[in-house]
């Protein structure tokens, strides 16, 4: 609440400054019409402001205020006019070299969306995780390496949860790329197709190996993922992971097997992850042995289920079959 | 202030989910071609909303064909050796073809099948068997009711897709139209074979159609 009042005061000074400068014109006419653009400029402006000792919470509150006010044009114009002098230099320094086209299509080609900025900050923050754990400090350190003020952590409302979820999403997409590449190799005939059990084993091992640099702090990350407000997102990531692995393993089932296979793999993945965080063997050999055994269990269960089914069918045939019908006379046409 | 925070939080989760969905979508943009055709019945989805819509359509259609299969299986179990057996067998074979087509589409496009399939398995079989116990007219009445529901459902899907973008979904529309025509044919066959003479026809028909509507509603979501 106090932060909001401070923000309002800052916003008030901004507006007054904007009205003093007659007819503020945005320096970059292409893309100064939106909220996200306005925030980015505010973040860039604050990089200089932090050097001149402005209150550090102003970025988050300015963003907050922008969000509430919904008058992006005015604020953006005011913010950009306030940063007119330092902007060109700062913008050159912090403008990313992305050619990614924003799907909302609001921005110019060189401009970065807020999402991309957040993704960049979080990726940069990952290298500070061994030092600071999965926390706002790591995010702040990451923002600083990109040349942004550590106050830009204010845009991460979920804090450490954002960092963990971003990391998980990144790992998942890396795994999908690897699996797609392997699939292409098989299609081109450059590699042998793997057996299902071996494929699953390799996929889960590859995925879990991505945790190795962070394995010391991984229990903290797992507990963050179990927080109630993070559970929907972490479940979604887990389900996409498992679906991708089964898809590339060749599963094309459209009945209950779709569910049982994914449930089994989820169980394998989660238990192996838990074993991994307390494994102290060289190169996590115990973990991979555990993984082998679990996959073998599932394979055995599947073949046992098949055997039970064929036995059951044989029994039913015996009961309903011709022999009994003939004996009891139930086969006569009336 | 809390409302603003809640609103901001909602937007963030929406951004995150859409960005992760987009990432996943990027990876899934090219489904592995397993069929011998060089094209897929569905266009590659533009965004996660379109994928969700197409998923819903295919999931419920798949569930519908699966249920219809089981209904005919139930009817055959009771009336298979009677005079109407071959007719029911023909209609069942056509439903099997429909189900096979949907299985193929689901597998190609990585659509999740409905989790209620075991329920439709049992319910369909029981419905088919119990109406067949009412005799040939009962079985035909059940066929008429179910096929009318399914045709209506396919028609509303066709309408929805036509409203959105008929050119984009032209293949899918072709498939659904063909299946809708087959179902209408079954409906007419049922009427031809004295479906309306079963006692309590009006009640039976409406109860079955209500059940079908509930099944469609559930399968779209679960």
Coordinates of N, CA, C and O in Angstrom, one line a residue, chain B residues 80-190:
Chain B
X80 N -28.3 -60.7 -32.8 CA -27.3 -61.0 -33.8 C -27.8 -62.2 -34.7 O -27.6 -62.2 -35.9
X81 N -28.5 -63.1 -34.1 CA -28.9 -64.3 -34.8 C -30.4 -64.2 -35.3 O -30.9 -65.2 -35.8
X82 N -31.0 -63.1 -35.2 CA -32.3 -62.9 -35.6 C -32.3 -62.4 -37.1 O -31.3 -62.2 -37.7
X83 N -33.5 -62.1 -37.6 CA -33.6 -61.7 -39.0 C -33.0 -60.4 -39.2 O -32.5 -60.1 -40.3
X84 N -33.0 -59.5 -38.2 CA -32.5 -58.1 -38.3 C -31.0 -58.1 -38.2 O -30.4 -57.1 -38.4
X85 N -30.4 -59.3 -37.8 CA -29.0 -59.3 -37.5 C -28.1 -58.7 -38.6 O -27.3 -57.9 -38.4
X86 N -28.2 -59.2 -39.9 CA -27.4 -58.7 -41.0 C -27.5 -57.1 -41.1 O -26.4 -56.5 -41.4
X87 N -28.7 -56.6 -41.0 CA -28.8 -55.1 -41.1 C -28.0 -54.4 -40.0 O -27.3 -53.5 -40.3
X88 N -28.2 -54.9 -38.8 CA -27.4 -54.3 -37.7 C -25.9 -54.4 -37.9 O -25.1 -53.5 -37.7
X89 N -25.5 -55.6 -38.4 CA -24.1 -55.8 -38.7 C -23.6 -54.8 -39.7 O -22.5 -54.3 -39.5
X90 N -24.4 -54.5 -40.7 CA -23.9 -53.6 -41.7 C -23.7 -52.2 -41.1 O -22.7 -51.5 -41.4
X91 N -24.7 -51.8 -40.4 CA -24.6 -50.5 -39.7 C -23.4 -50.4 -38.8 O -22.6 -49.5 -38.7
X92 N -23.2 -51.6 -38.1 CA -22.0 -51.6 -37.2 C -20.7 -51.5 -37.9 O -19.8 -50.8 -37.5
X93 N -20.6 -52.1 -39.1 CA -19.4 -52.1 -39.9 C -19.1 -50.7 -40.3 O -17.9 -50.2 -40.3
X94 N -20.2 -49.9 -40.7 CA -19.9 -48.5 -41.0 C -19.4 -47.7 -39.9 O -18.5 -46.9 -40.0
X95 N -20.0 -48.0 -38.7 CA -19.5 -47.3 -37.5 C -18.1 -47.6 -37.2 O -17.3 -46.8 -36.7
X96 N -17.7 -48.9 -37.4 CA -16.3 -49.3 -37.2 C -15.4 -48.5 -38.1 O -14.3 -48.1 -37.7
X97 N -15.8 -48.3 -39.3 CA -15.0 -47.5 -40.3 C -14.8 -46.1 -39.7 O -13.7 -45.5 -39.8
X98 N -15.9 -45.5 -39.3 CA -15.9 -44.1 -38.7 C -14.9 -44.1 -37.6 O -14.1 -43.2 -37.5
X99 N -15.0 -45.1 -36.7 CA -14.1 -45.1 -35.5 C -12.7 -45.2 -35.9 O -11.8 -44.5 -35.4
X100 N -12.4 -46.0 -36.9 CA -11.0 -46.2 -37.4 C -10.5 -44.9 -37.9 O -9.3 -44.5 -37.6
X101 N -11.3 -44.1 -38.6 CA -10.9 -42.8 -39.2 C -10.6 -41.9 -38.1 O -9.5 -41.2 -38.1
X102 N -11.4 -41.8 -37.0 CA -11.1 -40.9 -36.0 C -9.9 -41.3 -35.1 O -9.2 -40.5 -34.7
X103 N -9.7 -42.6 -35.0 CA -8.5 -43.1 -34.3 C -7.3 -42.5 -35.0 O -6.3 -42.1 -34.4
X104 N -7.3 -42.6 -36.3 CA -6.2 -42.2 -37.1 C -6.0 -40.7 -36.9 O -4.8 -40.2 -36.7
X105 N -7.0 -39.9 -37.0 CA -6.9 -38.4 -36.9 C -6.4 -38.1 -35.5 O -5.5 -37.2 -35.3
X106 N -6.9 -38.7 -34.5 CA -6.5 -38.4 -33.1 C -5.0 -38.7 -32.9 O -4.3 -37.9 -32.3
X107 N -4.6 -39.9 -33.4 CA -3.2 -40.2 -33.3 C -2.2 -39.2 -34.0 O -1.2 -38.8 -33.4
X108 N -2.6 -38.9 -35.2 CA -1.8 -38.0 -36.0 C -1.7 -36.6 -35.3 O -0.6 -35.9 -35.4
X109 N -2.7 -36.1 -34.7 CA -2.7 -34.8 -34.2 C -2.6 -34.7 -32.7 O -2.7 -33.6 -32.1
X110 N -2.2 -35.8 -32.1 CA -1.9 -35.8 -30.7 C -3.0 -35.3 -29.8 O -2.8 -34.4 -29.0
X111 N -4.2 -35.7 -30.1 CA -5.4 -35.3 -29.4 C -5.6 -36.3 -28.2 O -5.5 -37.5 -28.4
X112 N -5.9 -35.8 -27.1 CA -6.1 -36.7 -25.9 C -7.5 -37.2 -26.1 O -8.5 -36.5 -26.3
X113 N -7.7 -38.6 -26.0 CA -9.0 -39.2 -26.0 C -9.7 -38.9 -24.7 O -9.0 -38.6 -23.7
X114 N -11.0 -38.9 -24.7 CA -11.7 -38.6 -23.5 C -11.5 -39.7 -22.4 O -11.4 -40.9 -22.7
X115 N -11.4 -39.3 -21.1 CA -11.1 -40.2 -20.1 C -12.3 -41.0 -19.7 O -12.3 -42.0 -18.9
X116 N -13.5 -40.7 -20.3 CA -14.7 -41.4 -20.0 C -15.0 -42.6 -20.9 O -16.0 -43.2 -20.8
X117 N -14.0 -42.9 -21.7 CA -14.2 -44.1 -22.6 C -14.6 -45.3 -21.9 O -15.5 -46.0 -22.5
X118 N -14.1 -45.7 -20.8 CA -14.6 -47.0 -20.2 C -16.1 -46.9 -19.9 O -16.9 -47.8 -20.0
X119 N -16.5 -45.6 -19.4 CA -17.9 -45.4 -19.1 C -18.8 -45.6 -20.4 O -19.8 -46.2 -20.3
X120 N -18.3 -45.0 -21.5 CA -19.1 -45.1 -22.7 C -19.1 -46.6 -23.2 O -20.1 -47.0 -23.8
X121 N -18.0 -47.3 -22.9 CA -17.9 -48.7 -23.3 C -19.1 -49.4 -22.7 O -19.9 -50.1 -23.4
X122 N -19.2 -49.3 -21.4 CA -20.2 -50.1 -20.6 C -21.6 -49.6 -20.9 O -22.6 -50.3 -21.2
X123 N -21.8 -48.2 -20.9 CA -23.1 -47.6 -21.0 C -23.6 -47.9 -22.4 O -24.8 -48.2 -22.6
X124 N -22.8 -47.8 -23.5 CA -23.2 -48.1 -24.8 C -23.7 -49.5 -25.0 O -24.7 -49.8 -25.6
X125 N -22.8 -50.4 -24.5 CA -23.2 -51.8 -24.6 C -24.5 -52.1 -23.9 O -25.4 -52.8 -24.5
X126 N -24.7 -51.6 -22.7 CA -25.9 -51.8 -22.0 C -27.1 -51.2 -22.7 O -28.2 -51.8 -22.7
X127 N -26.9 -50.0 -23.2 CA -28.0 -49.4 -24.0 C -28.4 -50.2 -25.1 O -29.6 -50.5 -25.4
X128 N -27.5 -50.7 -25.9 CA -27.7 -51.5 -27.1 C -28.4 -52.8 -26.7 O -29.5 -53.2 -27.3
X129 N -27.9 -53.4 -25.7 CA -28.5 -54.7 -25.3 C -29.9 -54.6 -24.7 O -30.8 -55.3 -25.1
X130 N -30.1 -53.6 -23.9 CA -31.4 -53.5 -23.2 C -32.5 -53.0 -24.2 O -33.6 -53.5 -24.2
X131 N -32.1 -52.2 -25.2 CA -33.2 -51.8 -26.2 C -33.4 -53.0 -27.1 O -34.5 -53.2 -27.6
X132 N -32.4 -53.8 -27.4 CA -32.6 -54.9 -28.3 C -33.5 -56.0 -27.6 O -34.2 -56.7 -28.2
X133 N -33.4 -56.0 -26.2 CA -34.3 -56.9 -25.5 C -35.8 -56.6 -25.7 O -36.7 -57.4 -25.5
X134 N -36.0 -55.3 -26.1 CA -37.4 -54.9 -26.4 C -37.9 -55.4 -27.7 O -39.0 -55.1 -28.2
X135 N -36.9 -56.1 -28.4 CA -37.3 -56.6 -29.7 C -36.6 -55.8 -30.8 O -35.9 -54.8 -30.6
X136 N -37.0 -56.2 -32.0 CA -36.3 -55.5 -33.2 C -36.8 -54.0 -33.2 O -36.0 -53.2 -33.5
X137 N -38.0 -53.8 -32.9 CA -38.5 -52.4 -32.9 C -37.8 -51.5 -31.9 O -37.4 -50.3 -32.2
X138 N -37.5 -52.1 -30.7 CA -36.8 -51.4 -29.7 C -35.4 -51.0 -30.2 O -34.9 -49.9 -30.0
X139 N -34.7 -52.0 -30.8 CA -33.3 -51.7 -31.3 C -33.4 -50.6 -32.3 O -32.5 -49.7 -32.4
X140 N -34.4 -50.7 -33.2 CA -34.5 -49.7 -34.3 C -34.8 -48.3 -33.7 O -34.2 -47.3 -34.1
X141 N -35.6 -48.3 -32.6 CA -35.9 -47.0 -32.0 C -34.7 -46.4 -31.4 O -34.4 -45.2 -31.5
X142 N -33.9 -47.3 -30.7 CA -32.6 -46.8 -30.1 C -31.7 -46.2 -31.2 O -31.1 -45.1 -31.1
X143 N -31.6 -46.9 -32.3 CA -30.8 -46.5 -33.5 C -31.3 -45.1 -33.9 O -30.5 -44.2 -34.1
X144 N -32.6 -45.0 -34.1 CA -33.1 -43.7 -34.6 C -32.8 -42.6 -33.6 O -32.3 -41.5 -34.0
X145 N -33.0 -42.8 -32.3 CA -32.7 -41.7 -31.3 C -31.2 -41.3 -31.4 O -30.9 -40.2 -31.4
X146 N -30.3 -42.4 -31.3 CA -28.9 -42.1 -31.2 C -28.4 -41.4 -32.5 O -27.7 -40.4 -32.5
X147 N -28.9 -41.9 -33.7 CA -28.4 -41.3 -34.9 C -28.9 -39.9 -35.1 O -28.2 -39.1 -35.7
X148 N -30.1 -39.7 -34.6 CA -30.6 -38.3 -34.7 C -29.7 -37.4 -33.9 O -29.4 -36.3 -34.3
X149 N -29.4 -37.8 -32.7 CA -28.5 -37.0 -31.8 C -27.2 -36.7 -32.5 O -26.7 -35.6 -32.5
X150 N -26.6 -37.8 -33.0 CA -25.3 -37.6 -33.6 C -25.3 -36.7 -34.8 O -24.5 -35.9 -35.0
X151 N -26.4 -36.9 -35.6 CA -26.5 -36.0 -36.8 C -26.6 -34.6 -36.4 O -25.9 -33.7 -37.0
X152 N -27.4 -34.3 -35.4 CA -27.6 -32.9 -34.9 C -26.3 -32.4 -34.5 O -25.9 -31.2 -34.7
X153 N -25.6 -33.2 -33.7 CA -24.3 -32.8 -33.2 C -23.3 -32.5 -34.3 O -22.6 -31.5 -34.3
X154 N -23.2 -33.4 -35.3 CA -22.3 -33.1 -36.4 C -22.7 -31.9 -37.2 O -21.8 -31.1 -37.6
X155 N -24.0 -31.7 -37.3 CA -24.5 -30.5 -38.0 C -24.0 -29.2 -37.3 O -23.6 -28.2 -37.9
X156 N -24.1 -29.2 -35.9 CA -23.7 -28.0 -35.2 C -22.2 -27.8 -35.3 O -21.7 -26.7 -35.4
X157 N -21.4 -28.9 -35.4 CA -20.0 -28.8 -35.6 C -19.7 -28.2 -37.0 O -18.8 -27.3 -37.1
X158 N -20.4 -28.7 -38.0 CA -20.2 -28.2 -39.3 C -20.5 -26.7 -39.4 O -19.7 -25.9 -40.0
X159 N -21.6 -26.3 -38.7 CA -22.0 -24.9 -38.7 C -20.9 -24.1 -38.1 O -20.4 -23.1 -38.6
X160 N -20.4 -24.6 -37.0 CA -19.3 -23.8 -36.2 C -18.1 -23.7 -37.1 O -17.5 -22.6 -37.2
X161 N -17.7 -24.8 -37.7 CA -16.4 -24.7 -38.6 C -16.6 -23.8 -39.8 O -15.8 -23.1 -40.2
X162 N -17.9 -23.9 -40.4 CA -18.1 -23.0 -41.5 C -18.1 -21.6 -41.1 O -17.7 -20.7 -41.9
X163 N -18.7 -21.3 -39.9 CA -18.7 -19.9 -39.5 C -17.2 -19.4 -39.3 O -16.9 -18.2 -39.6
X164 N -16.4 -20.3 -38.8 CA -15.0 -19.8 -38.5 C -14.3 -19.6 -39.8 O -13.7 -18.5 -40.1
X165 N -14.1 -20.6 -40.6 CA -13.2 -20.5 -41.8 C -13.4 -21.8 -42.6 O -12.7 -22.7 -42.5
X166 N -14.4 -21.8 -43.6 CA -14.6 -23.0 -44.3 C -13.4 -23.5 -45.2 O -13.2 -24.7 -45.3
X167 N -12.6 -22.5 -45.6 CA -11.5 -23.0 -46.5 C -10.4 -23.7 -45.7 O -9.8 -24.6 -46.1
X168 N -10.2 -23.1 -44.5 CA -9.1 -23.7 -43.7 C -9.4 -25.1 -43.2 O -8.6 -26.0 -43.2
X169 N -10.7 -25.4 -42.9 CA -11.1 -26.7 -42.4 C -11.7 -27.6 -43.4 O -12.5 -28.5 -43.1
X170 N -11.4 -27.3 -44.7 CA -12.2 -28.0 -45.7 C -12.1 -29.5 -45.7 O -13.1 -30.2 -45.9
X171 N -10.9 -30.1 -45.3 CA -10.8 -31.5 -45.2 C -11.6 -32.1 -44.1 O -12.3 -33.1 -44.2
X172 N -11.5 -31.4 -42.9 CA -12.2 -31.9 -41.8 C -13.7 -31.8 -42.0 O -14.4 -32.7 -41.7
X173 N -14.1 -30.7 -42.7 CA -15.6 -30.6 -43.0 C -16.0 -31.7 -43.9 O -17.1 -32.3 -43.7
X174 N -15.1 -32.1 -44.8 CA -15.5 -33.2 -45.7 C -15.8 -34.5 -45.0 O -16.7 -35.2 -45.2
X175 N -14.8 -34.8 -44.0 CA -14.9 -36.0 -43.2 C -16.2 -35.9 -42.4 O -17.0 -36.9 -42.4
X176 N -16.5 -34.8 -41.7 CA -17.6 -34.8 -40.8 C -18.9 -34.8 -41.7 O -19.9 -35.5 -41.3
X177 N -18.9 -34.2 -42.8 CA -20.1 -34.2 -43.6 C -20.4 -35.7 -44.1 O -21.6 -36.1 -44.1
X178 N -19.4 -36.4 -44.5 CA -19.5 -37.7 -44.9 C -20.1 -38.6 -43.8 O -21.1 -39.4 -44.0
X179 N -19.6 -38.4 -42.6 CA -20.0 -39.2 -41.5 C -21.5 -38.8 -41.1 O -22.3 -39.7 -40.8
X180 N -21.8 -37.6 -41.2 CA -23.1 -37.1 -40.9 C -24.1 -37.7 -41.9 O -25.2 -38.2 -41.5
X181 N -23.7 -37.8 -43.1 CA -24.6 -38.4 -44.1 C -24.9 -39.9 -43.8 O -26.0 -40.4 -43.9
X182 N -23.8 -40.6 -43.4 CA -23.9 -42.0 -43.0 C -24.9 -42.2 -41.9 O -25.8 -43.0 -41.8
X183 N -24.7 -41.3 -40.9 CA -25.6 -41.4 -39.7 C -27.1 -41.1 -40.0 O -28.0 -41.8 -39.5
X184 N -27.3 -40.2 -40.9 CA -28.7 -39.9 -41.3 C -29.2 -41.1 -42.0 O -30.4 -41.4 -41.9
X185 N -28.4 -41.8 -42.8 CA -28.9 -43.0 -43.5 C -29.3 -44.0 -42.5 O -30.3 -44.7 -42.7
X186 N -28.5 -44.2 -41.4 CA -28.9 -45.2 -40.4 C -30.2 -44.8 -39.8 O -31.0 -45.6 -39.5
X187 N -30.3 -43.5 -39.5 CA -31.6 -43.0 -38.9 C -32.8 -43.3 -39.8 O -33.8 -43.8 -39.3
X188 N -32.6 -43.1 -41.1 CA -33.7 -43.4 -42.0 C -34.0 -44.9 -42.1 O -35.2 -45.3 -42.1
X189 N -32.9 -45.7 -42.0 CA -33.1 -47.1 -42.0 C -33.9 -47.6 -40.8 O -34.8 -48.4 -40.9
X190 N -33.5 -47.0 -39.7 CA -34.2 -47.3 -38.4 C -35.7 -47.0 -38.5 O -36.6 -47.9 -38.2

